[in-house]
Short mmCIF file of N, CA and C in Angstrom, two decimals:
data_model
loop_
_atom_site.label_atom_id
_atom_site.label_comp_id
_atom_site.label_asym_id
_atom_site.label_seq_id
_atom_site.Cartn_x
_atom_site.Cartn_y
_atom_site.Cartn_z
N MET A 1326 112.21 87.76 96.61
CA MET A 1326 111.89 88.59 95.86
C MET A 1326 112.66 88.70 95.45
N ARG A 1327 112.76 89.43 93.38
CA ARG A 1327 113.42 90.06 92.56
C ARG A 1327 113.63 91.55 93.05
N THR A 1328 114.77 92.21 92.92
CA THR A 1328 114.72 93.78 93.04
C THR A 1328 115.68 94.16 91.70
N PHE A 1329 114.95 95.21 91.34
CA PHE A 1329 116.41 95.89 90.09
C PHE A 1329 116.03 97.17 89.65
N PHE A 1330 116.34 97.60 89.42
CA PHE A 1330 116.58 99.68 89.09
C PHE A 1330 116.17 99.65 87.63
N ARG A 1331 115.83 100.86 87.29
CA ARG A 1331 115.77 101.14 86.52
C ARG A 1331 115.57 102.90 86.50
N HIS A 1332 116.20 103.54 85.16
CA HIS A 1332 116.88 104.58 85.34
C HIS A 1332 115.68 105.25 83.42
N GLY A 1333 114.94 106.17 83.69
CA GLY A 1333 114.36 106.84 82.68
C GLY A 1333 113.66 106.15 82.03
N VAL A 1334 112.46 105.11 82.90
CA VAL A 1334 111.47 104.46 82.17
C VAL A 1334 110.23 105.17 81.84
N GLY A 1335 109.84 105.06 80.69
CA GLY A 1335 108.32 106.20 80.49
C GLY A 1335 106.98 105.29 81.14
N SER A 1336 105.57 105.35 81.33
CA SER A 1336 104.92 105.30 81.55
C SER A 1336 104.33 103.67 80.84
N ALA A 1337 104.57 103.84 79.72
CA ALA A 1337 104.21 102.99 78.92
C ALA A 1337 105.37 101.48 78.67
N ALA A 1338 106.42 101.59 79.13
CA ALA A 1338 107.44 100.81 79.59
C ALA A 1338 107.08 100.00 81.22
N VAL A 1339 106.61 101.15 82.45
CA VAL A 1339 105.83 100.74 83.39
C VAL A 1339 104.64 99.11 83.01
N HIS A 1340 104.01 100.42 82.09
CA HIS A 1340 102.36 99.49 82.17
C HIS A 1340 102.73 98.03 81.64
N GLU A 1341 104.13 98.03 80.70
CA GLU A 1341 103.88 96.16 80.09
C GLU A 1341 104.95 95.94 81.16
N LEU A 1342 105.77 96.29 81.97
CA LEU A 1342 106.32 95.39 83.09
C LEU A 1342 105.28 95.03 84.15
N ARG A 1343 104.55 96.20 84.11
CA ARG A 1343 103.28 95.25 85.28
C ARG A 1343 102.57 94.25 85.14
N ALA A 1344 102.43 94.06 82.93
CA ALA A 1344 101.80 93.57 82.81
C ALA A 1344 102.43 92.06 82.25
N ALA A 1345 103.87 91.80 82.59
CA ALA A 1345 104.30 91.27 82.44
C ALA A 1345 105.09 90.75 83.96
N ALA A 1346 104.65 91.15 85.50
CA ALA A 1346 104.64 91.00 86.28
C ALA A 1346 104.10 89.48 86.68
N GLY A 1347 104.71 88.59 87.49
CA GLY A 1347 104.16 87.36 87.86
C GLY A 1347 103.75 87.98 89.78
N SER A 1348 104.35 88.67 89.92
CA SER A 1348 103.55 89.75 91.51
C SER A 1348 103.85 90.63 91.22
N ASP A 1349 103.55 91.38 92.67
CA ASP A 1349 103.57 92.71 92.85
C ASP A 1349 104.61 93.29 92.25
N LEU A 1350 104.55 95.07 92.17
CA LEU A 1350 105.63 95.95 92.21
C LEU A 1350 105.51 96.91 93.12
N ALA A 1351 106.40 97.04 93.45
CA ALA A 1351 106.19 98.35 94.33
C ALA A 1351 107.21 99.79 94.01
N VAL A 1352 106.84 100.94 94.39
CA VAL A 1352 107.19 101.42 93.77
C VAL A 1352 107.75 102.31 94.72
N GLY A 1353 108.85 103.29 95.45
CA GLY A 1353 109.50 104.15 96.08
C GLY A 1353 109.68 105.49 96.22
N GLY A 1354 109.19 106.34 97.14
CA GLY A 1354 109.46 107.71 96.69
C GLY A 1354 108.26 108.55 96.04
N ALA A 1355 108.23 109.85 96.94
CA ALA A 1355 107.26 110.98 96.54
C ALA A 1355 107.48 110.77 94.92
N ASP A 1356 108.95 111.57 94.22
CA ASP A 1356 108.76 111.48 92.83
C ASP A 1356 108.14 110.34 92.09
N LEU A 1357 108.51 109.35 92.12
CA LEU A 1357 108.37 108.60 91.38
C LEU A 1357 107.06 107.79 91.99
N ALA A 1358 106.59 107.91 93.35
CA ALA A 1358 105.09 107.76 93.44
C ALA A 1358 104.41 108.99 92.34
N THR A 1359 104.54 110.02 92.47
CA THR A 1359 103.49 110.85 91.53
C THR A 1359 103.44 110.62 90.59
N GLN A 1360 104.29 109.92 89.47
CA GLN A 1360 104.61 109.67 88.57
C GLN A 1360 103.84 108.60 88.18
N ALA A 1361 103.96 107.40 88.93
CA ALA A 1361 102.71 106.34 89.10
C ALA A 1361 101.40 106.46 89.32
N PHE A 1362 101.06 107.92 90.11
CA PHE A 1362 99.53 107.72 90.55
C PHE A 1362 98.93 108.60 89.40
N GLN A 1363 100.12 109.50 88.98
CA GLN A 1363 99.48 110.53 87.68
C GLN A 1363 98.80 109.40 86.88
N ALA A 1364 99.71 108.14 86.23
CA ALA A 1364 99.25 107.54 85.34
C ALA A 1364 98.69 106.39 85.10
N GLY A 1365 98.26 106.31 86.05
CA GLY A 1365 97.15 105.28 86.87
C GLY A 1365 97.38 104.23 87.22
N LEU A 1366 99.05 103.83 87.42
CA LEU A 1366 99.51 102.81 88.16
C LEU A 1366 99.16 102.01 89.04
N VAL A 1367 98.81 102.88 89.96
CA VAL A 1367 98.66 102.47 91.54
C VAL A 1367 97.45 101.87 91.80
N ASP A 1368 97.36 100.66 92.03
CA ASP A 1368 96.30 99.50 92.58
C ASP A 1368 96.59 99.38 94.38
N GLU A 1369 97.38 99.42 94.68
CA GLU A 1369 97.13 100.10 96.33
C GLU A 1369 97.85 101.34 96.65
N CYS A 1370 97.72 101.71 97.87
CA CYS A 1370 98.82 102.23 98.58
C CYS A 1370 98.44 101.98 99.78
N GLN A 1371 100.57 101.94 100.20
CA GLN A 1371 100.53 101.29 102.15
C GLN A 1371 101.42 102.28 102.39
N LEU A 1372 101.09 102.56 103.77
CA LEU A 1372 102.00 103.49 104.67
C LEU A 1372 102.00 102.96 105.77
N PHE A 1373 103.22 103.50 106.77
CA PHE A 1373 103.89 103.04 107.98
C PHE A 1373 103.52 103.99 108.61
N VAL A 1374 102.75 104.23 109.26
CA VAL A 1374 102.71 105.96 110.28
C VAL A 1374 103.31 105.96 111.46
N LEU A 1375 104.51 106.09 111.56
CA LEU A 1375 105.37 106.17 112.87
C LEU A 1375 105.04 107.26 114.06
N PRO A 1376 105.45 107.29 115.21
CA PRO A 1376 104.94 107.93 116.66
C PRO A 1376 105.99 108.94 116.76
N VAL A 1377 106.86 109.61 115.59
CA VAL A 1377 107.44 110.27 115.66
C VAL A 1377 107.37 112.05 114.71
N VAL A 1378 107.70 112.67 115.57
CA VAL A 1378 107.54 114.13 114.55
C VAL A 1378 109.57 114.98 113.95
N VAL A 1379 109.17 114.73 112.50
CA VAL A 1379 110.36 115.31 111.79
C VAL A 1379 110.43 116.25 111.18
N GLY A 1380 111.10 117.16 111.47
CA GLY A 1380 110.76 118.69 111.51
C GLY A 1380 110.88 119.18 109.67
N GLY A 1381 111.10 118.17 108.51
CA GLY A 1381 110.95 118.87 107.28
C GLY A 1381 111.29 117.10 106.43
N GLY A 1382 112.00 117.67 105.78
CA GLY A 1382 112.61 116.65 104.73
C GLY A 1382 111.16 117.17 102.92
N LYS A 1383 112.15 115.50 102.58
CA LYS A 1383 111.39 115.05 101.19
C LYS A 1383 109.60 114.67 101.96
N PRO A 1384 109.12 115.22 101.40
CA PRO A 1384 107.45 113.83 101.67
C PRO A 1384 107.57 113.15 101.17
N GLY A 1385 106.53 112.30 101.94
CA GLY A 1385 107.02 110.63 101.37
C GLY A 1385 105.03 109.70 100.74
N LEU A 1386 104.44 111.52 100.26
CA LEU A 1386 103.58 111.23 98.78
C LEU A 1386 103.93 112.40 98.39
N PRO A 1387 102.57 111.81 96.79
CA PRO A 1387 103.13 112.43 95.85
C PRO A 1387 102.34 114.02 96.63
N THR A 1388 103.48 115.43 95.76
CA THR A 1388 102.97 116.75 95.85
C THR A 1388 101.83 117.06 94.90
N GLY A 1389 101.38 118.15 95.12
CA GLY A 1389 100.80 119.02 93.71
C GLY A 1389 99.47 118.47 93.10
N MET A 1390 99.01 117.62 94.12
CA MET A 1390 97.83 116.54 93.34
C MET A 1390 96.69 116.01 94.22
N ARG A 1391 95.85 115.59 93.63
CA ARG A 1391 94.56 115.18 94.56
C ARG A 1391 94.40 113.41 94.11
N THR A 1392 94.74 112.58 95.27
CA THR A 1392 93.90 111.44 95.03
C THR A 1392 92.92 110.82 96.41
N ASP A 1393 91.94 110.64 95.90
CA ASP A 1393 90.91 109.61 96.75
C ASP A 1393 91.38 109.03 96.99
N LEU A 1394 91.72 108.08 98.34
CA LEU A 1394 91.44 107.08 99.01
C LEU A 1394 90.61 105.98 99.08
N GLU A 1395 90.16 105.03 99.66
CA GLU A 1395 89.63 104.23 100.09
C GLU A 1395 90.48 103.13 100.95
N LEU A 1396 90.28 103.64 102.03
CA LEU A 1396 90.92 102.58 103.45
C LEU A 1396 90.64 101.09 103.07
N LEU A 1397 91.24 100.32 102.71
CA LEU A 1397 91.25 98.85 102.87
C LEU A 1397 91.51 97.93 104.26
N ASP A 1398 92.33 98.04 105.07
CA ASP A 1398 92.79 97.53 106.40
C ASP A 1398 93.87 98.98 106.79
N GLU A 1399 93.55 97.98 108.32
CA GLU A 1399 94.62 99.12 109.09
C GLU A 1399 95.08 98.15 110.16
N ARG A 1400 96.47 98.13 110.67
CA ARG A 1400 97.01 97.19 111.37
C ARG A 1400 97.55 97.96 112.85
N ARG A 1401 97.39 97.78 114.10
CA ARG A 1401 98.06 98.41 114.73
C ARG A 1401 99.23 97.38 115.61
N PHE A 1402 100.08 99.23 115.89
CA PHE A 1402 101.10 97.96 116.79
C PHE A 1402 101.80 98.14 118.08
N ARG A 1403 102.23 97.44 118.92
CA ARG A 1403 102.26 97.68 120.07
C ARG A 1403 103.02 99.23 120.43
N ASN A 1404 103.66 99.09 120.04
CA ASN A 1404 105.37 100.23 119.54
C ASN A 1404 104.66 101.75 118.98
N GLY A 1405 102.71 101.72 118.40
CA GLY A 1405 102.27 103.01 117.95
C GLY A 1405 102.74 102.93 116.73
N VAL A 1406 103.50 102.20 115.81
CA VAL A 1406 103.22 102.44 114.40
C VAL A 1406 102.09 102.22 113.90
N VAL A 1407 101.28 102.60 112.80
CA VAL A 1407 100.01 101.96 112.50
C VAL A 1407 100.67 101.87 110.46
N HIS A 1408 99.55 100.58 110.75
CA HIS A 1408 100.24 100.60 109.35
C HIS A 1408 98.76 100.29 107.97
N LEU A 1409 99.28 101.28 107.37
CA LEU A 1409 97.45 101.76 106.12
C LEU A 1409 97.15 101.13 104.84
N ARG A 1410 96.50 100.25 104.40
CA ARG A 1410 96.21 99.68 103.09
C ARG A 1410 95.35 100.68 102.32
N TYR A 1411 95.21 101.13 101.50
CA TYR A 1411 94.40 102.14 100.65
C TYR A 1411 94.73 101.51 99.62
N ARG A 1412 93.38 101.97 98.57
CA ARG A 1412 93.70 101.95 97.02
C ARG A 1412 93.12 103.31 96.65
N PRO A 1413 93.44 103.34 95.80
CA PRO A 1413 93.09 104.76 95.16
C PRO A 1413 91.05 104.91 94.63
N ARG A 1414 90.58 105.75 94.78
CA ARG A 1414 89.65 106.17 94.15
C ARG A 1414 89.43 105.89 93.30
N THR A 1415 87.95 105.64 92.39
CA THR A 1415 88.04 105.90 90.58
C THR A 1415 87.41 106.85 90.28
N ALA A 1416 87.16 107.63 88.64
CA ALA A 1416 85.51 108.15 88.99
C ALA A 1416 84.88 107.79 89.09
N ASP A 1417 84.62 106.22 88.52
CA ASP A 1417 83.15 105.56 89.10
C ASP A 1417 83.02 105.06 89.95
N ASP A 1418 83.92 105.62 91.40
CA ASP A 1418 84.01 104.84 92.46
C ASP A 1418 82.35 105.49 93.27
N THR A 1419 81.78 105.05 94.50
CA THR A 1419 80.46 105.38 95.45
C THR A 1419 81.30 105.64 96.32
N PRO A 1420 81.27 106.70 97.07
CA PRO A 1420 81.75 107.00 98.50
C PRO A 1420 81.48 105.19 99.26
N VAL A 1421 82.14 105.46 100.16
CA VAL A 1421 81.35 103.99 101.34
C VAL A 1421 80.85 105.21 102.48
N ARG A 1422 79.65 105.13 102.92
CA ARG A 1422 79.29 105.31 103.83
C ARG A 1422 78.21 104.94 105.19
N SER A 1423 78.93 105.17 105.87
CA SER A 1423 78.37 104.17 107.40
C SER A 1423 77.24 104.70 107.88
#
């Protein structure tokens, strides 16, 4: 896996990078994730939920916006950690009803 960092990249440059990428791109951090969600660049969101309460700090998900998510997969580990995979719903998605 190749890793590199770019500073001051606009959404047009990220769209180009995504189109040219031969594999998945990962985004980390709430600020960058917010920009990626707002630009429509997020195809999938993966979260690890740990059984620990931390009272404060920087949020791990975008703030000040709403995005409906569809659960794709979940995996539970013996230590209580849960791995969740979601994809953002688009306006033309119909909710899945059970």
